[in-house]
XYZ file of C-alpha atoms in Angstrom:
377
model
C 159.292 199.954 136.773
C 157.990 200.968 133.350
C 159.810 199.829 130.203
C 159.881 203.052 128.147
C 161.296 201.912 124.742
C 158.395 199.508 124.209
C 155.794 200.972 121.832
C 153.567 198.002 121.000
C 152.529 195.080 123.206
C 150.406 192.084 122.250
C 148.832 190.252 125.184
C 147.781 186.662 124.446
C 145.447 185.864 127.313
C 142.749 183.302 127.989
C 139.492 184.493 129.567
C 140.275 183.088 133.035
C 143.623 184.936 133.265
C 142.663 188.050 131.312
C 142.120 190.179 134.453
C 145.710 189.449 135.599
C 147.189 190.772 132.359
C 144.815 193.723 132.264
C 146.208 194.696 135.657
C 149.883 194.046 134.884
C 150.358 195.172 131.269
C 149.364 198.860 131.613
C 151.520 199.224 134.730
C 154.631 197.738 133.141
C 154.220 199.082 129.606
C 152.617 202.398 130.476
C 153.654 204.199 127.262
C 152.821 201.359 124.884
C 149.798 200.534 122.782
C 148.424 197.299 124.277
C 146.243 194.922 122.280
C 144.654 191.667 123.415
C 144.234 188.337 121.692
C 142.719 185.022 122.759
C 142.871 181.360 121.745
C 139.072 181.175 121.998
C 136.836 182.078 119.095
C 134.626 185.110 119.557
C 136.131 186.443 122.794
C 135.072 190.067 123.331
C 137.424 193.053 123.378
C 140.161 191.511 121.236
C 141.541 193.235 118.171
C 141.276 190.142 115.978
C 139.654 186.706 116.121
C 142.697 184.414 115.956
C 140.696 181.191 115.697
C 138.575 182.532 112.833
C 141.785 183.330 110.967
C 143.116 179.865 111.822
C 140.030 178.195 110.344
C 140.352 180.239 107.165
C 143.727 178.597 106.607
C 142.771 175.195 107.997
C 139.626 174.827 105.876
C 141.183 176.244 102.708
C 142.607 174.066 99.970
C 145.193 176.731 99.317
C 148.614 175.576 100.585
C 149.829 177.281 103.760
C 153.233 178.859 104.079
C 155.789 176.452 105.516
C 157.075 178.381 108.530
C 158.414 175.346 110.399
C 160.422 172.363 109.212
C 159.608 168.708 109.905
C 161.754 168.598 113.051
C 159.929 171.622 114.499
C 156.563 170.041 113.716
C 157.587 166.752 115.293
C 158.637 168.585 118.460
C 155.329 170.456 118.634
C 153.358 167.242 118.199
C 155.436 165.508 120.869
C 154.974 168.346 123.377
C 151.299 169.163 122.808
C 148.762 166.878 124.486
C 146.067 167.718 121.921
C 148.222 167.213 118.831
C 149.477 163.889 120.237
C 145.942 162.489 119.977
C 145.625 163.296 116.256
C 147.063 161.731 113.155
C 150.442 163.179 112.223
C 149.061 164.624 108.995
C 146.125 166.363 110.690
C 148.424 167.709 113.402
C 150.804 169.122 110.786
C 147.933 170.808 108.934
C 146.867 172.469 112.198
C 150.444 173.604 112.883
C 150.757 175.106 109.382
C 147.376 176.820 109.662
C 148.011 178.255 113.119
C 151.531 179.330 112.116
C 150.175 181.318 109.183
C 147.430 182.862 111.331
C 149.894 183.916 114.032
C 152.406 185.151 111.456
C 149.661 187.333 109.966
C 148.875 188.733 113.420
C 152.504 189.542 114.205
C 153.030 191.077 110.774
C 149.939 193.220 111.160
C 150.814 194.892 114.479
C 154.568 194.149 114.789
C 154.602 194.013 118.610
C 157.827 194.805 120.437
C 156.649 192.416 123.166
C 154.301 189.460 123.260
C 153.091 189.020 126.837
C 151.419 185.729 127.721
C 151.662 182.676 129.924
C 154.553 180.234 129.945
C 154.437 177.972 126.896
C 151.861 175.259 127.552
C 150.399 174.395 124.145
C 151.316 174.530 120.479
C 149.621 177.907 119.928
C 151.699 179.674 122.572
C 154.738 177.717 121.343
C 154.253 179.176 117.852
C 153.801 182.699 119.215
C 157.060 182.311 121.123
C 159.046 180.912 118.198
C 157.814 183.410 115.604
C 158.267 186.382 117.923
C 161.821 185.276 118.765
C 162.480 184.716 115.056
C 161.668 188.382 114.565
C 164.274 189.137 117.260
C 161.565 190.603 119.460
C 160.714 189.830 123.068
C 158.352 187.100 124.259
C 157.568 187.327 127.986
C 155.890 184.339 129.587
C 154.538 184.388 133.125
C 153.981 181.520 135.538
C 153.033 181.235 139.190
C 156.135 180.698 141.291
C 156.638 177.887 143.778
C 157.567 180.684 146.191
C 154.414 182.194 147.627
C 153.935 185.834 146.720
C 156.176 185.660 143.648
C 155.698 185.166 139.917
C 158.271 183.975 137.409
C 159.133 185.298 133.986
C 160.055 182.473 131.634
C 159.202 181.080 128.213
C 159.537 177.348 128.836
C 160.907 176.993 132.343
C 164.359 178.535 131.832
C 165.646 180.855 134.550
C 165.517 184.589 133.864
C 167.653 186.756 136.124
C 165.414 189.811 136.266
C 166.819 191.674 139.262
C 169.395 191.607 142.020
C 168.201 189.858 145.182
C 169.241 191.158 148.601
C 170.442 188.664 151.197
C 167.670 189.756 153.542
C 165.022 188.778 151.012
C 166.666 185.402 150.443
C 166.751 184.714 154.186
C 163.090 185.675 154.546
C 161.983 183.351 151.745
C 164.224 180.569 153.049
C 162.634 180.733 156.497
C 159.180 180.432 154.925
C 160.212 177.438 152.825
C 161.694 175.670 155.816
C 158.427 175.719 157.740
C 157.203 172.123 158.034
C 153.687 173.086 157.015
C 154.819 175.035 153.935
C 152.445 174.603 151.007
C 152.766 176.480 147.697
C 149.833 178.775 146.956
C 149.699 177.237 143.499
C 148.032 174.176 145.067
C 145.264 176.256 146.642
C 143.580 176.628 143.265
C 143.647 172.879 142.647
C 140.567 170.939 143.721
C 141.732 167.722 145.390
C 138.995 165.138 145.994
C 138.839 163.908 149.576
C 137.384 160.411 149.909
C 135.428 158.228 147.506
C 132.342 160.462 147.453
C 134.232 163.429 146.028
C 136.116 161.246 143.556
C 132.802 159.831 142.321
C 131.548 163.407 142.060
C 134.566 164.199 139.851
C 133.717 161.160 137.708
C 130.162 162.344 137.057
C 131.416 165.883 136.458
C 133.646 164.449 133.734
C 130.661 162.718 132.173
C 128.799 166.033 132.086
C 131.778 167.594 130.293
C 131.581 164.814 127.713
C 128.101 166.105 126.863
C 128.591 169.858 127.294
C 131.934 170.389 125.552
C 130.971 168.899 122.168
C 127.907 171.134 122.279
C 130.041 174.163 123.137
C 132.402 173.414 120.247
C 129.427 173.412 117.890
C 127.813 176.549 119.350
C 131.107 178.452 119.283
C 131.973 177.039 115.835
C 135.330 176.134 117.323
C 135.814 172.343 116.905
C 139.625 172.460 117.178
C 139.769 174.682 120.250
C 142.543 173.497 122.578
C 140.541 174.133 125.758
C 137.418 172.255 124.681
C 139.449 169.300 123.454
C 141.921 169.026 126.332
C 140.112 169.985 129.530
C 138.511 166.546 129.504
C 139.165 163.138 127.986
C 142.916 163.605 127.521
C 145.357 162.648 130.258
C 144.520 163.511 133.861
C 140.734 163.149 133.975
C 138.307 161.191 136.150
C 136.840 159.451 133.127
C 136.789 155.845 134.375
C 135.409 154.232 137.519
C 138.575 152.147 137.876
C 140.487 155.352 138.692
C 138.343 155.851 141.783
C 139.414 152.637 143.494
C 143.124 153.437 143.879
C 143.365 153.240 147.673
C 144.164 149.527 147.469
C 147.465 150.316 145.740
C 148.878 152.670 148.402
C 151.297 151.166 150.916
C 150.142 152.156 154.389
C 153.246 150.539 155.903
C 155.701 152.656 153.915
C 157.041 154.442 157.008
C 157.783 151.187 158.847
C 159.662 149.980 155.780
C 161.544 153.285 155.406
C 162.750 153.084 158.997
C 164.661 149.899 158.094
C 166.797 151.737 155.536
C 169.569 154.282 155.820
C 168.413 157.511 154.147
C 171.372 157.318 151.737
C 169.838 154.124 150.370
C 166.352 155.571 149.992
C 165.202 157.340 146.824
C 162.108 159.511 146.525
C 160.357 160.026 143.190
C 157.529 162.568 143.593
C 154.996 162.082 140.817
C 154.011 165.058 138.677
C 150.584 166.185 137.586
C 150.497 164.854 134.052
C 150.038 166.062 131.392
C 150.919 169.704 132.021
C 153.454 172.283 130.878
C 156.037 171.466 133.570
C 156.558 168.119 131.830
C 155.578 168.804 128.225
C 157.568 172.016 127.815
C 160.162 172.154 130.601
C 161.654 168.785 129.651
C 164.577 169.349 127.297
C 164.707 165.638 126.515
C 161.572 164.824 124.513
C 161.675 161.202 125.614
C 161.029 162.290 129.194
C 157.659 163.753 128.318
C 156.280 160.232 128.735
C 156.454 160.732 132.489
C 155.036 157.454 133.788
C 157.107 155.320 131.420
C 160.306 157.114 132.406
C 159.502 156.563 136.096
C 159.358 152.828 135.399
C 162.688 152.993 133.527
C 164.316 154.873 136.400
C 163.086 152.316 138.940
C 164.607 149.514 136.868
C 167.996 151.280 137.036
C 167.929 151.616 140.827
C 169.621 148.681 142.654
C 167.165 146.332 144.356
C 168.810 146.864 147.747
C 167.671 150.483 147.736
C 164.190 151.546 148.793
C 162.186 153.625 146.308
C 159.355 155.780 147.636
C 156.837 156.949 145.053
C 154.419 159.653 146.183
C 151.481 160.461 143.951
C 150.665 164.098 143.204
C 147.623 165.247 145.236
C 145.838 166.625 142.163
C 146.034 163.215 140.444
C 143.563 161.629 142.877
C 140.946 159.843 140.793
C 142.766 160.694 137.559
C 145.611 158.174 137.294
C 145.350 155.060 135.156
C 145.583 152.167 137.633
C 147.665 150.154 135.170
C 150.603 152.319 136.230
C 150.038 151.438 139.896
C 149.864 147.757 138.980
C 153.259 148.043 137.296
C 154.724 149.642 140.433
C 153.527 146.687 142.490
C 155.780 144.414 140.443
C 158.856 145.965 142.117
C 159.610 144.548 145.564
C 161.657 147.603 146.605
C 158.979 150.185 145.710
C 156.458 151.693 148.119
C 153.603 153.823 146.785
C 152.635 156.581 149.196
C 149.154 158.082 149.334
C 148.963 161.640 147.957
C 147.561 163.028 151.220
C 150.766 162.176 153.140
C 152.888 165.121 154.270
C 155.735 165.544 151.773
C 158.198 166.968 154.306
C 157.764 163.823 156.377
C 158.529 161.676 153.333
C 161.598 163.752 152.369
C 163.090 163.244 155.842
C 163.470 159.516 155.125
C 165.216 160.009 151.781
C 168.761 160.906 150.839
C 168.041 161.216 147.128
C 165.205 162.791 145.121
C 164.564 162.361 141.398
C 162.156 164.882 139.936
C 161.116 166.717 136.769
C 160.149 170.019 138.376
C 158.017 171.241 141.244
C 158.392 172.339 144.832
C 159.609 168.968 146.119
C 162.943 169.231 144.307
C 163.551 172.729 145.665
C 162.437 171.731 149.144
C 164.665 168.645 149.156
C 167.706 170.576 147.950
C 167.284 173.167 150.686
C 167.127 170.309 153.186
C 170.495 169.036 151.967
C 169.225 166.082 149.920
C 170.777 164.986 146.627
C 168.422 166.055 143.841
C 168.558 164.811 140.256
C 166.451 166.383 137.535
C 165.178 163.915 134.964
C 166.736 165.690 131.987
C 169.443 163.235 130.986
C 169.085 160.423 128.491
C 168.036 157.105 130.035
């Protein structure tokens, strides 16, 4: 259904998702003027080079406008995996520079709607905040855990966009209850199978270490989020020690689980980390440190209860083994290999503790007690 009152739409889209927005935007906002913007310097067919404007502010000795207070800046640094790697002062300079660049863009075209992805870095975060400050609409999109659906959200909050008929609910429920159900979102994730493919991922990471610095120089875009975060920060196959993780998985987990009543068994499905579902969906900033919070949660669980930890499939070859070593210090913890069927694991558990993801939804529909890690620990 077209939204007729909307006259101006700004689409903030990266190259790899541009075609999606080019399909959606004209069909939803059919009477509006639609303009495109990118976080990458020199992208074609955009009305303005955002990164060039950013560098004008960032490289200038002229003070930037202070559009965010210290608390806002601290939150952005805490949530953004690139800014977290920088000194606080450099991160704040980048926030001020990008804020001024984005404020200039919004002032220039005054969009009724900013259409983009769900907030997943500080640039999109600033777009969202400044657009909302203008009392205009920011629409973020994200792939749904329900196959065939997309969600509208800014940072994970639920938007009630339409009335849902009971028949549609029943149809989706029957699909979710299938034992072999697998979200389509995982189909686009390459999961190494066996040591050979993990080693391949390791060498691919080494190639990125050579190519990306060159690309930053060629594109004249040294502070580009993509070039700085697609490798070397967080979940990357950058060390050989990450390849040899099979020794930490407990092959006897099922035999151990059979000894426990399900009400005394807790499942903690690990998240892919870092990513937006942790960095931006977590209301409690302390919980962004996912692995550390998992350790804290385990310490709070009575020793007579069994804790099953299942690694996320996409973290194969990417997890720091020091975390696995810490798990081995707990006698009541079993680490399950990522290739294990999650439905099978859920059947043994009465309780699930999760941040987000399909496991929490799946477990709740199966009648399990689900706790979201959003409270203070």
